[in-house]
Coordinates of C-alpha atoms and ligand atoms in Angstrom, one line a residue:
X1 CA 3.8 5.3 26.2
X2 CA 0.4 8.0 25.9
X3 CA 2.0 11.2 26.7
X4 CA -1.7 13.0 26.6
X5 CA -3.3 13.4 29.8
X6 CA -7.3 13.7 28.3
X7 CA -10.1 12.7 30.3
X8 CA -11.7 9.2 29.2
X9 CA -14.3 11.0 27.8
X10 CA -12.0 13.0 25.7
X11 CA -10.3 10.0 24.2
X12 CA -14.1 8.2 23.6
X13 CA -14.2 11.3 21.1
X14 CA -11.3 10.5 19.5
X15 CA -12.0 10.4 15.4
X16 CA -12.0 6.8 14.3
X17 CA -8.4 5.7 13.2
X18 CA -7.7 2.3 11.3
X19 CA -4.2 0.7 10.5
X20 CA -3.2 -0.5 7.3
X21 CA 0.1 -3.1 7.6
X22 CA 2.4 -4.1 5.2
X23 CA 3.9 -7.7 5.7
X24 CA 7.0 -8.5 4.5
X25 CA 9.8 -6.2 6.1
X26 CA 7.4 -4.6 8.3
X27 CA 5.5 -8.2 10.4
X28 CA 7.8 -11.0 8.6
X29 CA 11.2 -11.6 7.0
X30 CA 9.9 -14.4 5.0
X31 CA 8.4 -17.1 7.2
X32 CA 10.2 -15.8 10.4
X33 CA 8.0 -13.2 12.4
X34 CA 9.5 -10.2 13.7
X35 CA 9.4 -10.0 17.5
X36 CA 7.8 -6.5 17.7
X37 CA 4.9 -7.7 15.1
X38 CA 2.8 -9.3 17.9
X39 CA 3.7 -6.7 20.5
X40 CA 2.1 -3.6 17.9
X41 CA -1.3 -6.1 16.8
X42 CA -1.7 -6.6 20.6
X43 CA -1.9 -2.7 21.2
X44 CA -4.5 -2.7 18.5
X45 CA -6.4 -5.7 19.6
X46 CA -7.4 -3.3 23.2
X47 CA -4.2 -2.8 25.0
X48 CA -4.2 0.8 24.4
X49 CA -5.5 3.9 26.2
X50 CA -8.8 3.8 24.4
X51 CA -9.4 0.2 25.5
X52 CA -10.7 -0.9 22.7
X53 CA -9.8 -2.6 19.3
X54 CA -8.4 -0.3 16.9
X55 CA -9.3 -2.0 13.3
X56 CA -6.2 -3.0 10.9
X57 CA -5.9 -4.8 7.9
X58 CA -2.9 -6.6 6.3
X59 CA -2.0 -5.5 3.1
X60 CA 0.9 -6.8 1.2
X61 CA 2.3 -6.8 -2.5
X62 CA 2.7 -10.6 -1.9
X63 CA 0.7 -13.6 -2.9
X64 CA 0.9 -17.0 -4.7
X65 CA -2.0 -19.1 -2.4
X66 CA -5.7 -18.2 -1.9
X67 CA -6.2 -15.5 1.0
X68 CA -8.2 -18.2 3.3
X69 CA -4.9 -20.0 3.0
X70 CA -2.5 -17.0 3.6
X71 CA -4.8 -15.5 6.3
X72 CA -4.7 -18.9 8.2
X73 CA -1.4 -19.0 8.1
X74 CA -0.8 -15.5 9.4
X75 CA -3.0 -16.1 12.0
X76 CA -0.5 -19.3 13.1
X77 CA 2.2 -16.6 12.7
X78 CA 1.0 -13.7 14.2
X79 CA -0.7 -14.9 17.0
X80 CA -4.0 -13.4 16.3
X81 CA -6.9 -13.6 13.8
X82 CA -6.4 -12.4 10.6
X83 CA -9.1 -13.5 7.9
X84 CA -10.0 -12.8 4.5
X85 CA -12.0 -9.5 5.9
X86 CA -8.8 -7.9 7.3
X87 CA -6.0 -9.3 4.5
X88 CA -5.3 -8.6 1.1
X89 CA -2.8 -9.4 -1.1
X90 CA -1.1 -8.1 -4.8
X91 CA -3.9 -10.1 -6.7
X92 CA -6.9 -9.9 -4.5
X93 CA -8.3 -6.8 -6.4
X94 CA -8.6 -9.2 -9.4
X95 CA -11.5 -10.5 -8.1
X96 CA -13.4 -7.4 -9.2
X97 CA -12.0 -7.8 -12.7
X98 CA -11.9 -11.2 -14.1
X99 CA -15.2 -11.1 -15.3
X100 CA -14.5 -10.3 -18.9
X101 CA -12.3 -13.3 -19.1
X102 CA -14.2 -15.6 -17.5
X103 CA -14.8 -17.9 -20.8
X104 CA -11.7 -17.3 -22.5
X105 CA -8.4 -18.8 -22.4
X106 CA -6.3 -16.7 -20.0
X107 CA -2.0 -17.4 -19.1
X108 CA -1.5 -16.9 -15.6
X109 CA 2.1 -16.4 -14.2
X110 CA 4.1 -16.6 -10.8
X111 CA 3.6 -19.0 -7.8
X112 CA 4.4 -22.9 -7.5
X113 CA 2.7 -25.7 -9.4
X114 CA -0.9 -25.4 -9.6
X115 CA -2.0 -23.3 -6.4
X116 CA -2.3 -20.1 -8.4
X117 CA -4.4 -22.0 -11.2
X118 CA -6.9 -23.3 -8.3
X119 CA -6.9 -19.4 -7.1
X120 CA -7.5 -18.2 -10.3
X121 CA -10.5 -20.3 -11.0
X122 CA -11.5 -19.0 -7.4
X123 CA -11.8 -15.6 -8.9
X124 CA -13.9 -16.8 -11.7
X125 CA -11.6 -17.2 -14.5
X126 CA -12.5 -20.9 -16.4
X127 CA -10.1 -21.7 -18.7
X128 CA -6.3 -21.0 -16.9
X129 CA -3.3 -22.4 -18.5
X130 CA 0.4 -21.8 -17.2
X131 CA 3.7 -21.8 -19.1
X132 CA 4.6 -25.3 -17.9
X133 CA 1.2 -26.1 -19.7
X134 CA 2.9 -24.7 -22.6
X135 CA 6.0 -26.4 -22.1
X136 CA 4.1 -30.0 -21.7
X137 CA 2.4 -29.1 -25.0
X138 CA 5.3 -28.4 -27.1
X139 CA 9.0 -28.9 -25.2
X140 CA 10.6 -27.1 -28.1
X141 CA 8.7 -23.5 -27.2
X142 CA 12.1 -23.2 -24.5
X143 CA 14.5 -25.7 -24.8
X144 CA 16.4 -25.1 -21.8
X145 CA 13.8 -26.0 -19.2
X146 CA 13.3 -29.8 -18.6
X147 CA 9.8 -30.4 -17.0
X148 CA 10.2 -32.1 -13.4
X149 CA 7.9 -34.9 -12.7
X150 CA 5.7 -32.7 -10.3
X151 CA 5.3 -30.2 -13.2
X152 CA 4.7 -32.4 -15.7
X153 CA 2.3 -33.9 -13.4
X154 CA 0.4 -30.6 -12.8
X155 CA 0.5 -29.8 -16.4
X156 CA -3.3 -28.9 -18.3
X157 CA -3.2 -31.0 -21.2
X158 CA -4.0 -28.3 -24.2
X159 CA -3.5 -27.9 -27.9
X160 CA -2.0 -24.2 -27.8
X161 CA -2.4 -24.0 -31.7
X162 CA -6.2 -23.9 -31.5
X163 CA -6.4 -22.4 -27.9
X164 CA -6.3 -17.9 -28.5
X165 CA -4.9 -16.9 -25.3
X166 CA -6.7 -13.5 -24.5
X167 CA -4.9 -12.0 -21.4
X168 CA -2.4 -12.5 -19.2
X169 CA -2.2 -12.0 -15.7
X170 CA 1.1 -11.9 -13.6
X171 CA -0.6 -13.2 -10.3
X172 CA 2.9 -13.3 -8.4
X173 CA 6.3 -13.8 -8.6
X174 CA 7.6 -16.0 -11.7
X175 CA 9.9 -18.9 -10.9
X176 CA 11.2 -19.3 -14.6
X177 CA 12.0 -16.2 -16.0
X178 CA 13.3 -17.3 -19.3
X179 CA 10.4 -19.7 -20.0
X180 CA 7.8 -17.1 -18.7
X181 CA 9.4 -14.3 -20.7
X182 CA 9.4 -16.5 -24.1
X183 CA 5.7 -17.5 -23.7
X184 CA 4.2 -14.4 -23.1
X185 CA 6.3 -12.8 -26.3
X186 CA 5.0 -15.8 -28.8
X187 CA 1.5 -15.0 -26.9
X188 CA 1.5 -11.2 -27.5
X189 CA 3.2 -11.1 -31.0
X190 CA 1.0 -14.1 -32.3
X191 CA -2.0 -12.5 -31.0
X192 CA -2.7 -15.4 -28.4
X193 CA -1.9 -18.4 -31.0
X194 CA 1.6 -19.2 -29.4
X195 CA 2.9 -21.0 -32.7
X196 CA 1.3 -18.6 -35.5
X197 CA 4.0 -17.2 -37.3
X198 CA 1.5 -14.3 -39.3
X199 CA -0.4 -12.9 -36.8
X200 CA -3.7 -10.8 -37.7
X201 CA -5.3 -8.2 -35.5
X202 CA -4.9 -5.5 -33.5
X203 CA -1.0 -5.7 -31.9
X204 CA -2.1 -5.2 -28.7
X205 CA -5.2 -7.4 -28.6
X206 CA -3.3 -9.5 -25.6
X207 CA -4.3 -8.1 -22.1
X208 CA -1.5 -7.8 -19.9
X209 CA -1.9 -7.5 -16.2
X210 CA 1.1 -7.2 -13.5
X211 CA -0.1 -7.7 -9.7
X212 CA 2.9 -6.3 -7.7
X213 CA 5.4 -3.6 -9.1
X214 CA 7.9 -3.8 -6.1
X215 CA 10.9 -3.4 -7.7
X216 CA 13.0 -4.9 -4.5
X217 CA 11.4 -6.4 -1.4
X218 CA 12.6 -7.7 2.2
X219 CA 12.5 -11.6 2.9
X220 CA 15.2 -13.2 5.3
X221 CA 18.0 -12.1 3.4
X222 CA 19.5 -9.2 5.0
X223 CA 19.6 -7.2 1.6
X224 CA 16.4 -7.0 -0.4
X225 CA 15.4 -9.4 -3.0
X226 CA 14.2 -8.8 -6.7
X227 CA 10.7 -8.8 -7.2
X228 CA 7.9 -8.8 -9.6
X229 CA 8.4 -5.3 -10.8
X230 CA 12.2 -6.5 -12.0
X231 CA 10.4 -9.2 -13.5
X232 CA 8.6 -6.7 -15.5
X233 CA 11.2 -4.7 -16.0
X234 CA 13.2 -7.5 -17.5
X235 CA 10.2 -8.8 -19.6
X236 CA 9.7 -5.2 -21.0
X237 CA 13.4 -4.9 -21.9
X238 CA 13.2 -8.1 -23.9
X239 CA 9.9 -6.9 -25.6
X240 CA 11.6 -3.5 -26.7
X241 CA 14.8 -5.1 -27.9
X242 CA 12.3 -7.2 -30.5
X243 CA 9.8 -4.3 -31.5
X244 CA 11.2 -1.1 -30.5
X245 CA 8.8 -0.3 -27.4
X246 CA 7.4 -1.4 -24.3
X247 CA 4.1 -3.5 -24.3
X248 CA 1.3 -1.5 -22.8
X249 CA 0.4 -3.4 -19.5
X250 CA -2.1 -2.5 -16.7
X251 CA -0.2 -2.4 -13.0
X252 CA -2.2 -3.3 -9.8
X253 CA -0.5 -3.7 -6.0
X254 CA 0.9 -0.7 -3.5
X255 CA 1.1 2.5 -4.7
X256 CA -1.4 2.4 -7.5
X257 CA -4.6 4.0 -6.6
X258 CA -6.5 1.1 -7.7
X259 CA -5.3 -0.9 -4.5
X260 CA -5.6 1.7 -2.4
X261 CA -9.3 2.6 -2.8
X262 CA -10.0 -1.4 -2.5
X263 CA -7.7 -0.9 0.7
X264 CA -10.1 1.6 2.3
X265 CA -12.8 0.0 1.3
X266 CA -11.8 -3.2 3.1
X267 CA -10.6 -1.0 6.3
X268 CA -14.0 0.8 6.5
X269 CA -15.7 -2.1 6.1
X270 CA -13.3 -3.7 9.3
X271 CA -14.3 -0.1 10.9
X272 CA -18.2 -0.9 10.8
X273 CA -17.7 -4.4 11.7
X274 CA -15.9 -3.8 14.9
X275 CA -17.5 -0.3 15.8
X276 CA -20.8 0.2 13.9
X277 CA -21.6 2.4 11.2
X278 CA -21.7 5.0 12.9
X279 CA -17.8 5.3 12.8
X280 CA -17.9 5.3 8.9
X281 CA -20.7 7.6 8.4
X282 CA -20.3 10.2 5.1
X283 CA -19.7 13.1 7.6
X284 CA -17.0 11.3 9.1
X285 CA -13.3 10.8 7.7
X286 CA -11.3 8.2 9.8
X287 CA -7.7 8.7 10.1
X288 CA -5.8 6.0 8.2
X289 CA -2.5 5.0 8.9
X290 CA 0.1 2.9 6.8
X291 CA 3.1 1.2 7.9
X292 CA 5.5 0.4 5.8
X293 CA 9.4 -0.5 4.6
X294 CA 9.0 0.6 1.0
X295 CA 9.1 4.0 0.5
X296 CA 8.3 3.1 -3.8
X297 CA 5.2 1.1 -2.5
X298 CA 3.8 1.5 0.6
X299 CA 4.9 5.5 1.7
X300 CA 4.2 6.6 -2.1
X301 CA 0.6 4.8 -2.3
X302 CA -0.2 6.2 1.3
X303 CA 0.6 9.8 0.6
X304 CA -1.4 9.6 -2.8
X305 CA -4.3 8.4 -1.1
X306 CA -4.1 11.1 2.0
X307 CA -3.2 8.6 4.8
X308 CA -0.6 9.3 7.4
X309 CA 2.3 6.8 6.6
X310 CA 5.0 5.5 8.7
X311 CA 8.2 4.3 7.0
X312 CA 10.0 1.8 9.1
X313 CA 14.0 0.7 9.4
X314 CA 13.2 -3.2 9.2
X315 CA 12.8 -3.8 5.6
X316 CA 13.9 -2.3 2.2
X317 CA 14.4 1.3 3.6
X318 CA 17.7 1.7 5.2
X319 CA 18.9 5.1 6.2
X320 CA 22.1 4.5 5.6
X321 CA 21.3 4.8 1.6
X322 CA 19.9 8.2 2.0
X323 CA 16.2 9.9 2.3
X324 CA 13.7 7.8 1.1
X325 CA 12.3 8.5 -2.0
X326 CA 8.9 9.3 -0.8
X327 CA 8.9 11.3 2.8
X328 CA 6.8 9.8 5.0
X329 CA 4.4 11.3 7.9
X330 CA 6.6 9.9 10.6
X331 CA 10.0 7.5 10.4
X332 CA 9.9 4.9 13.1
X333 CA 12.4 2.1 14.0
X334 CA 9.8 -0.6 13.9
X335 CA 6.2 -1.5 13.6
X336 CA 5.7 -1.4 17.8
X337 CA 7.4 2.1 17.6
X338 CA 5.2 2.9 14.4
X339 CA 1.5 2.0 16.2
X340 CA 2.8 3.8 19.7
X341 CA 3.6 7.0 17.7
X342 CA 0.4 6.9 15.9
X343 CA -1.8 6.3 18.9
X344 CA -0.2 8.8 20.9
X345 CA -0.6 11.0 18.2
X346 CA -4.4 10.2 18.3
X347 CA -5.2 10.0 21.7
Ligands
LIG401 O1 6.4 -10.3 -3.2 C1 6.5 -9.8 -2.0 C2 6.9 -8.2 -1.8 O2 7.0 -8.0 -3.3 C3 6.2 -7.2 -1.0 O3 5.3 -7.9 -0.2 O4 4.3 -7.6 2.2 O5 6.4 -5.9 1.5 O6 4.2 -5.6 0.0 P1 5.1 -6.7 0.9
LIG402 MG1 7.5 -4.5 2.7

């Protein structure tokens, strides 16, 4: 398991190391916990030759709930304490960028019912609307969906003819792509007033923000599923067919630099929390390991951030499809093998 001899003293001088674990396809398949996930985390929780906790965070392009609720659920699933200090999801990064829209009407997409509206409000957004609110305001906006009683109950009554939408945030994977694409196009082409036919002002006045670029992700189904990146492609294809060009948008989520910078800050804070300020001093460069299943997000982002990357075969990536689009530092069967390889390399 740990091939290096080395004395404990040598081992105590091991450079600080930290891990970032992707969730879907690495630790979970949908609601199912991969058996090796708990074994991998128990090694980092202290069952290792360093006889100390090795800091880690969970870093997912998933979302749809508050960080508090999702980390509580992950604690129950994985058997180790996951909190908001070692868990980040696709839209967590928005907490630091919603201030400019705090008092402006915004449209948010994704998730189920009213959950994400409450998450967006907890991020400081005060005028948060959904495409179901638009459908409830004027059912003719999209004739091919009838609101369920639950959707009607959670809809917020508002007159969108006098409510200028200033930004569209795609927090999580939309549930009704047709309604959502129709309303996004109405908002953008009308510069915010959904039923205005003669828009005025800058054609890109409505900011569009996506939180997860994943074309594919691994759930319980044996083959990868379409992710928020596929929704983005569908929207942009329709928008380009209508206007001749795709609409400019901001992209967060793995592999973007913004998301990996955010993760590095969280991981350094976690290292400091566990082992004191000395392990993350300005003259110390910790060794970060990303363990992921998606070459396009997990491996590409880690490589660009200068981390070591480990690609596992339990998710989107399948070696039978040929070499990965982005070469990892190492390829491993699963997350436990990935952790054992990384620690053996460091000790
Ligand atoms: O919606 C979740 C999916 O896009 C990927 O999640 O945990 O593999 O980054 P994850
Ligand atoms: Mg994944």
